[in-house]
Short mmCIF file of C-alpha atoms in Angstrom, two decimals:
data_model
loop_
_atom_site.label_atom_id
_atom_site.label_comp_id
_atom_site.label_asym_id
_atom_site.label_seq_id
_atom_site.Cartn_x
_atom_site.Cartn_y
_atom_site.Cartn_z
CA MET A 169 69.14 -41.24 40.76
CA LEU A 170 72.37 -41.89 38.94
CA ILE A 171 73.65 -38.48 39.90
CA ASN A 172 73.71 -37.43 43.52
CA ASN A 173 73.96 -34.15 45.38
CA THR A 174 77.76 -34.29 45.45
CA ILE A 175 77.72 -32.35 42.18
CA LEU A 176 75.24 -29.81 43.56
CA LEU A 177 72.73 -30.54 40.81
CA ASP A 178 69.25 -31.97 40.91
CA PHE A 179 68.67 -33.65 37.58
CA SER A 180 65.15 -34.76 36.72
CA LEU A 181 64.37 -38.39 35.90
CA PRO A 182 64.32 -37.75 32.11
CA GLN A 183 67.68 -35.95 32.37
CA THR A 184 69.09 -38.83 34.40
CA LEU A 185 68.01 -41.35 31.75
CA ILE A 186 69.56 -39.19 29.02
CA ILE A 187 72.82 -39.00 31.00
CA ALA A 188 72.82 -42.80 31.31
CA VAL A 189 72.37 -43.22 27.55
CA LEU A 190 75.14 -40.70 26.84
CA PHE A 191 77.62 -42.51 29.07
CA VAL A 192 76.76 -45.81 27.39
CA TRP A 193 77.45 -44.04 24.09
CA THR A 194 80.82 -42.64 25.20
CA GLY A 195 81.90 -46.06 26.46
CA PHE A 196 80.88 -47.64 23.16
CA VAL A 197 82.76 -45.11 21.02
CA ARG A 198 85.86 -45.20 23.23
CA THR A 199 86.40 -48.94 22.74
CA GLY A 200 84.68 -49.30 19.38
CA LEU A 201 86.89 -46.74 17.64
CA GLY A 202 89.74 -46.63 20.16
CA PHE A 203 89.26 -42.86 20.54
CA GLY A 204 86.62 -40.17 20.46
CA GLY A 205 84.48 -40.98 23.50
CA ALA A 206 84.74 -37.42 24.81
CA ALA A 207 84.66 -35.81 21.36
CA LEU A 208 81.40 -37.58 20.49
CA GLY A 209 79.81 -37.49 23.94
CA LEU A 210 80.70 -34.13 25.48
CA PRO A 211 78.78 -31.95 22.94
CA LEU A 212 75.62 -33.92 23.76
CA MET A 213 76.19 -33.69 27.51
CA LEU A 214 76.37 -29.90 27.25
CA PHE A 215 72.68 -29.90 26.28
CA VAL A 216 71.90 -31.46 29.67
CA HIS A 217 74.18 -29.12 31.62
CA ASN A 218 76.22 -26.49 29.82
CA ASP A 219 79.36 -26.44 31.97
CA PRO A 220 82.06 -28.78 30.59
CA ARG A 221 83.84 -28.55 33.94
CA LEU A 222 81.12 -30.77 35.35
CA TRP A 223 81.46 -33.51 32.72
CA LEU A 224 85.19 -33.57 32.00
CA PRO A 225 86.34 -34.81 35.45
CA ILE A 226 83.74 -37.60 35.26
CA ILE A 227 84.82 -38.56 31.72
CA SER A 228 88.44 -38.42 32.87
CA VAL A 229 87.82 -40.88 35.71
CA HIS A 230 86.15 -43.24 33.24
CA LEU A 231 89.03 -42.93 30.80
CA LEU A 232 91.51 -43.83 33.50
CA PHE A 233 89.43 -46.77 34.66
CA PHE A 234 88.58 -48.32 31.29
CA SER A 235 91.88 -47.64 29.54
CA GLY A 236 93.72 -49.05 32.58
CA LEU A 237 91.43 -52.09 32.56
CA THR A 238 92.03 -52.70 28.87
CA LEU A 239 95.80 -52.23 29.14
CA THR A 240 96.38 -54.65 32.02
CA THR A 241 96.99 -57.44 29.50
CA ARG A 242 97.96 -55.29 26.49
CA LEU A 243 101.05 -53.32 27.52
CA HIS A 244 103.24 -55.61 25.40
CA ASN A 245 101.33 -54.40 22.34
CA VAL A 246 102.19 -50.70 22.76
CA ASP A 247 104.58 -48.76 20.53
CA TRP A 248 106.57 -47.24 23.40
CA TYR A 249 109.24 -45.77 21.15
CA TYR A 250 106.83 -43.59 19.16
CA LEU A 251 104.89 -42.71 22.30
CA ARG A 252 108.05 -41.34 23.93
CA GLN A 253 109.08 -39.59 20.73
CA THR A 254 105.81 -37.65 20.42
CA SER A 255 105.12 -36.90 24.09
CA VAL A 256 107.37 -33.82 23.99
CA TYR A 257 104.98 -32.23 21.45
CA ILE A 258 101.75 -33.31 23.17
CA ILE A 259 102.20 -33.00 26.93
CA PRO A 260 103.30 -29.31 27.33
CA PRO A 261 100.38 -27.89 25.28
CA ALA A 262 98.02 -30.29 27.05
CA ILE A 263 99.05 -28.77 30.40
CA VAL A 264 98.46 -25.27 28.99
CA GLY A 265 95.04 -26.46 27.77
CA VAL A 266 94.04 -27.63 31.25
CA PHE A 267 94.67 -24.14 32.63
CA GLY A 268 92.51 -22.78 29.82
CA LEU A 269 89.72 -25.17 30.80
CA VAL A 270 89.83 -23.98 34.40
CA ASN A 271 90.02 -20.25 33.64
CA LEU A 272 88.11 -19.55 30.41
CA PRO A 273 84.45 -18.41 30.51
CA ILE A 274 81.86 -21.16 29.90
CA LEU A 275 80.65 -19.48 26.67
CA TRP A 276 84.14 -19.56 25.21
CA LEU A 277 84.67 -23.19 26.24
CA ASN A 278 81.38 -24.32 24.75
CA ALA A 279 81.95 -22.39 21.52
CA PHE A 280 85.41 -23.98 21.29
CA ILE A 281 84.05 -27.50 21.90
CA TYR A 282 81.21 -27.16 19.39
CA SER A 283 83.53 -25.61 16.78
CA ILE A 284 86.04 -28.45 17.07
CA THR A 285 83.21 -30.99 16.92
CA LEU A 286 81.69 -29.27 13.88
CA PHE A 287 85.06 -29.49 12.15
CA TYR A 288 85.28 -33.23 12.85
CA GLY A 289 81.70 -33.64 11.67
CA PHE A 290 82.37 -32.07 8.27
CA VAL A 291 85.61 -34.01 7.87
CA TRP A 292 83.87 -37.35 8.47
CA LEU A 293 80.61 -36.51 6.67
CA PHE A 294 82.39 -35.62 3.44
CA ASN A 295 84.99 -38.38 3.81
CA ARG A 296 87.88 -35.94 4.08
CA ALA A 297 90.64 -37.44 6.18
CA ILE A 298 92.84 -35.34 8.46
CA GLU A 299 96.16 -36.14 6.82
CA SER A 300 99.79 -35.27 7.24
CA HIS A 301 102.61 -36.01 4.82
CA HIS A 302 105.36 -33.92 6.40
CA ASN A 303 107.11 -34.04 9.74
CA TRP A 304 106.38 -30.40 10.54
CA VAL A 305 102.66 -30.97 9.93
CA ASP A 306 102.83 -34.02 12.22
CA LYS A 307 104.31 -31.89 14.98
CA LEU A 308 101.75 -29.13 14.44
CA LEU A 309 98.84 -31.58 14.65
CA LEU A 310 100.29 -33.12 17.82
CA VAL A 311 100.72 -29.70 19.46
CA ILE A 312 97.18 -28.58 18.53
CA GLY A 313 95.75 -31.97 19.47
CA GLY A 314 97.51 -31.83 22.83
CA TYR A 315 96.12 -28.38 23.58
CA VAL A 316 92.58 -29.36 22.52
CA ALA A 317 92.84 -32.52 24.61
CA GLY A 318 93.93 -30.47 27.61
CA THR A 319 91.09 -28.02 27.18
CA SER A 320 88.26 -30.40 26.35
CA LEU A 321 89.50 -33.99 25.81
CA THR A 322 88.38 -33.68 22.17
CA GLY A 323 91.80 -33.56 20.50
CA ALA A 324 92.00 -37.29 19.75
CA PRO A 325 91.21 -37.19 15.98
CA LEU A 326 94.06 -34.72 15.37
CA MET A 327 96.61 -36.91 17.13
CA VAL A 328 95.20 -40.13 15.67
CA ALA A 329 95.81 -38.72 12.18
CA VAL A 330 99.53 -38.65 12.99
CA TYR A 331 99.69 -41.91 14.93
CA MET A 332 98.01 -43.82 12.08
CA ARG A 333 100.97 -43.00 9.84
CA HIS A 334 103.65 -44.18 12.26
CA VAL A 335 102.14 -46.93 14.41
CA SER A 336 101.19 -50.32 13.00
CA LYS A 337 97.46 -51.01 12.87
CA ASP A 338 97.63 -53.90 15.33
CA LYS A 339 99.33 -51.68 17.95
CA LEU A 340 97.42 -48.47 17.27
CA ARG A 341 94.49 -48.81 19.68
CA ASP A 342 96.61 -49.97 22.61
CA THR A 343 99.18 -47.21 22.02
CA LEU A 344 96.41 -44.61 21.91
CA PHE A 345 94.96 -45.96 25.15
CA VAL A 346 98.30 -45.38 26.88
CA LEU A 347 98.43 -41.86 25.44
CA TRP A 348 94.90 -41.11 26.73
CA PHE A 349 95.85 -42.54 30.13
CA ILE A 350 98.89 -40.23 30.36
CA LEU A 351 96.98 -37.13 29.22
CA VAL A 352 94.06 -37.75 31.57
CA SER A 353 96.44 -38.42 34.48
CA ILE A 354 98.02 -35.01 33.84
CA LYS A 355 94.58 -33.39 33.64
CA MET A 356 93.37 -35.01 36.88
CA THR A 357 96.61 -34.11 38.70
CA THR A 358 96.20 -30.49 37.60
CA PHE A 359 92.55 -30.52 38.71
CA ILE A 360 93.58 -31.73 42.15
CA ALA A 361 96.38 -29.14 42.40
CA LEU A 362 93.92 -26.36 41.47
CA SER A 363 91.21 -27.70 43.82
CA VAL A 364 88.76 -28.34 40.98
CA GLU A 365 85.72 -30.41 42.00
CA LEU A 366 86.22 -33.94 40.60
CA HIS A 367 82.67 -35.28 41.20
CA PHE A 368 84.36 -38.58 42.01
CA GLN A 369 81.32 -40.22 43.61
CA ALA A 370 79.15 -39.41 40.59
CA ALA A 371 81.86 -40.81 38.29
CA LEU A 372 81.98 -44.06 40.27
CA MET A 373 78.19 -44.38 40.17
CA LEU A 374 78.25 -43.98 36.38
CA ILE A 375 80.99 -46.57 35.77
CA PRO A 376 78.56 -49.54 35.57
CA ILE A 377 76.53 -47.57 33.01
CA ALA A 378 79.60 -46.73 30.92
CA ALA A 379 80.72 -50.38 31.24
CA ILE A 380 77.72 -51.44 29.16
CA GLY A 381 78.97 -49.27 26.29
CA HIS A 382 82.54 -50.43 26.91
CA LEU A 383 81.58 -54.09 26.46
CA LEU A 384 79.42 -53.34 23.41
CA GLY A 385 82.31 -51.38 21.88
CA LEU A 386 84.73 -54.27 22.42
CA LYS A 387 82.33 -56.61 20.62
CA ALA A 388 81.69 -54.15 17.79
CA HIS A 389 85.30 -53.00 17.26
CA THR A 390 86.09 -55.42 14.43
CA ALA A 391 82.82 -54.70 12.62
CA ILE A 392 83.35 -50.93 12.99
CA MET A 393 86.86 -51.18 11.55
CA ARG A 394 85.51 -53.14 8.58
CA ASN A 395 82.90 -50.45 7.93
CA ASP A 396 84.97 -47.51 9.09
CA LEU A 397 83.92 -45.15 6.27
CA LEU A 398 80.17 -45.71 6.67
CA PHE A 399 80.36 -45.48 10.46
CA LYS A 400 82.31 -42.21 10.36
CA ARG A 401 79.98 -40.65 7.77
CA PHE A 402 77.03 -41.48 9.99
CA LEU A 403 78.84 -39.97 12.99
CA GLY A 404 79.87 -36.94 10.94
CA GLY A 405 76.30 -36.11 10.01
CA GLY A 406 75.25 -36.40 13.63
CA LEU A 407 78.10 -34.18 14.82
CA VAL A 408 77.24 -31.48 12.28
CA VAL A 409 73.63 -31.41 13.49
CA VAL A 410 74.55 -31.44 17.20
CA SER A 411 77.26 -28.79 16.85
CA THR A 412 75.04 -26.54 14.74
CA LEU A 413 72.26 -26.72 17.33
CA GLY A 414 74.81 -26.13 20.09
CA LEU A 415 76.24 -23.00 18.48
CA MET A 416 72.74 -21.69 17.74
CA ASN A 417 71.81 -22.30 21.37
CA LEU A 418 74.82 -20.19 22.39
CA GLY A 419 73.54 -17.36 20.23
CA LEU A 420 76.41 -17.65 17.74
CA SER A 421 74.30 -17.80 14.57
CA VAL A 422 76.38 -15.14 12.78
CA TYR A 423 79.57 -17.06 13.55
CA LEU A 424 77.87 -20.27 12.36
CA ASN A 425 76.84 -18.67 9.05
CA GLY A 426 80.46 -17.74 8.46
CA VAL A 427 81.56 -21.33 9.11
CA PHE A 428 79.00 -22.66 6.62
CA GLU A 429 80.15 -20.15 3.98
CA VAL A 430 83.74 -21.35 4.38
CA VAL A 431 82.58 -24.97 4.04
CA LYS A 432 80.54 -24.13 0.91
CA VAL A 433 83.55 -22.47 -0.72
CA TYR A 434 85.76 -25.44 0.21
CA LEU A 435 83.30 -27.97 -1.23
CA TYR A 436 82.84 -25.92 -4.41
CA CYS A 437 86.60 -25.65 -4.96
CA HIS A 438 87.05 -29.36 -4.23
CA PHE A 439 84.31 -30.24 -6.73
CA GLN A 440 85.82 -28.02 -9.43
CA LEU A 441 89.25 -29.60 -8.94
CA SER A 442 87.71 -33.08 -9.08
CA ILE A 443 86.10 -32.55 -12.50
CA THR A 444 89.04 -30.76 -14.15
#
């Protein structure tokens, strides 16, 4: 078994195989896109076990390991100036978000994670970029992204939208890896201070599995960047389906209908503006 009794769970063989595939997937996305491993993997993991406090420490260990591994020879290619400039907007709300993760009910956490993922799904499916053209919007996105990252590690797309405007393309992925390393270090330190179970042995056992995805992502990174629009639309459609099923599974169908109505109105207004 890939998972052992240190996490007080007894996964079946089919569940274990699914977990292995999901950690290959998160490793692939993390290095293929440079972000989004947790955002695109965590919603799927919640179908196997619905407590994000099981998965997030394991994902955090992997982020530290693989981002550190990648950065050992890439620190010269990091935009340290912009990283320092933005950390004041990201780190404090990230710390607040970690306390939310530890204290909020599981239902609230899962609804939050699926809602954020559904938002990303619609954005990518309909090719609507998260954009900022003003400094105050940049700061707002960084604050929200920091909080979301602290709560669920799924705030990357919000912060990437800002970093893409200010960091050169050749330095972007390495700069983001340093940012993820800092945020996850804060999260893990807070976990330890609050005596949260880290499932460290399970995380170590899953590293070779995630490494397969990591290597595949490194090889596919250039191709993904060349076909960024198609890749994100494919991901967006998948995220919409997964998040919809997740929210329905939580019994939030009424809430979900409201979300779809808002999206329908948005798409209708966008279409009308496009043809006038």
